[in-house]
Short mmCIF file of C-alpha atoms in Angstrom, two decimals:
data_model
loop_
_atom_site.label_atom_id
_atom_site.label_comp_id
_atom_site.label_asym_id
_atom_site.label_seq_id
_atom_site.Cartn_x
_atom_site.Cartn_y
_atom_site.Cartn_z
CA MET V 193 -12.30 -5.35 1.57
CA ASP V 194 -9.40 -7.24 -0.12
CA TRP V 195 -6.01 -5.41 -0.28
CA ARG V 196 -5.80 -6.36 -4.07
CA ASP V 197 -8.40 -3.46 -5.13
CA ARG V 198 -6.10 -0.53 -3.72
CA ILE V 199 -2.52 -1.97 -4.33
CA SER V 200 -0.82 -3.05 -7.21
CA ALA V 201 2.68 -3.08 -8.83
CA ASP V 202 3.58 -1.84 -11.81
CA PRO V 203 7.02 -2.01 -13.32
CA ASN V 204 7.19 1.65 -15.55
CA THR V 205 5.34 2.77 -11.72
CA CYS V 206 8.48 3.08 -9.25
CA HIS V 207 10.66 0.22 -10.50
CA GLY V 208 7.53 -2.23 -9.87
CA LYS V 209 7.83 -1.32 -6.23
CA VAL V 210 4.64 -1.97 -4.53
CA CYS V 211 2.67 1.08 -4.64
CA ILE V 212 -1.16 2.09 -3.49
CA LYS V 213 -2.91 1.86 -7.05
CA GLY V 214 -2.97 5.29 -9.21
CA THR V 215 -0.30 6.63 -6.80
CA ARG V 216 3.38 6.49 -7.04
CA ILE V 217 3.11 6.30 -3.04
CA MET V 218 5.08 2.91 -2.24
CA VAL V 219 3.13 0.52 0.34
CA SER V 220 6.82 -0.05 2.25
CA VAL V 221 6.74 4.23 2.66
CA ILE V 222 3.32 3.76 4.49
CA LEU V 223 4.45 1.01 6.64
CA ASP V 224 7.50 2.16 7.49
CA ASN V 225 5.49 5.32 8.66
CA LEU V 226 3.52 3.57 10.86
CA ALA V 227 6.35 1.33 12.36
CA GLY V 228 7.73 5.12 13.00
CA GLY V 229 5.05 5.46 15.22
CA ILE V 230 3.21 8.38 12.75
CA GLY V 231 0.08 8.05 13.11
CA GLN V 232 -2.50 7.81 10.46
CA GLU V 233 -3.79 11.10 10.63
CA THR V 234 -0.31 12.83 9.88
CA ILE V 235 0.52 10.27 7.08
CA LEU V 236 -3.19 11.28 5.56
CA ARG V 237 -1.81 14.96 5.81
CA SER V 238 1.26 14.17 4.48
CA TYR V 239 -0.39 12.47 1.16
CA PRO V 240 -2.96 13.76 -0.08
CA THR V 241 -4.25 11.48 -2.45
CA LEU V 242 -4.67 8.55 0.37
CA LYS V 243 -7.78 7.50 1.91
CA PRO V 244 -7.79 5.59 5.08
CA GLU V 245 -8.85 2.27 2.95
CA ASP V 246 -5.10 2.16 1.54
CA ILE V 247 -3.71 2.36 4.93
CA GLN V 248 -5.49 -0.40 5.83
CA ALA V 249 -4.83 -2.41 2.69
CA SER V 250 -1.06 -1.95 3.50
CA LEU V 251 -1.29 -3.79 6.90
CA SER V 252 -3.68 -6.16 5.05
CA TYR V 253 -1.20 -7.09 2.50
CA ALA V 254 2.04 -6.73 4.98
CA ALA V 255 -0.17 -9.81 6.53
CA GLU V 256 0.03 -11.61 4.13
CA LEU V 257 3.38 -11.28 3.24
CA SER V 258 3.79 -12.00 7.04
CA LYS V 259 2.43 -15.85 6.82
CA GLY V 260 4.70 -16.83 4.25
CA ARG V 261 2.66 -17.23 1.55
CA ILE V 262 3.04 -16.64 -2.17
CA VAL V 263 1.31 -13.05 -2.97
CA THR V 264 0.15 -11.88 -6.54
CA LEU V 265 -0.74 -8.61 -7.51
CA PRO V 266 -3.00 -7.41 -9.56
CA GLU V 267 -1.15 -5.67 -12.87
CA ALA V 268 -1.42 -2.35 -12.51
CA GLY V 269 -4.24 -0.69 -15.12
#
């Protein structure tokens, strides 16, 4: 799975923050929940529009960023 299929940044959504496509759920919220020890099932219950693939895409996106690479995001649309 390519995280770019599930994540985008749109200047008109959440002030351009990186979100799950088609939602206003910021990737940072997902990552903060995971870092805080909240499990995937709890996150999915808290955000019913999320899918397990969205959580995996968020982790893959974070992994890319941690490598110090320049990451380009697809435009929302």
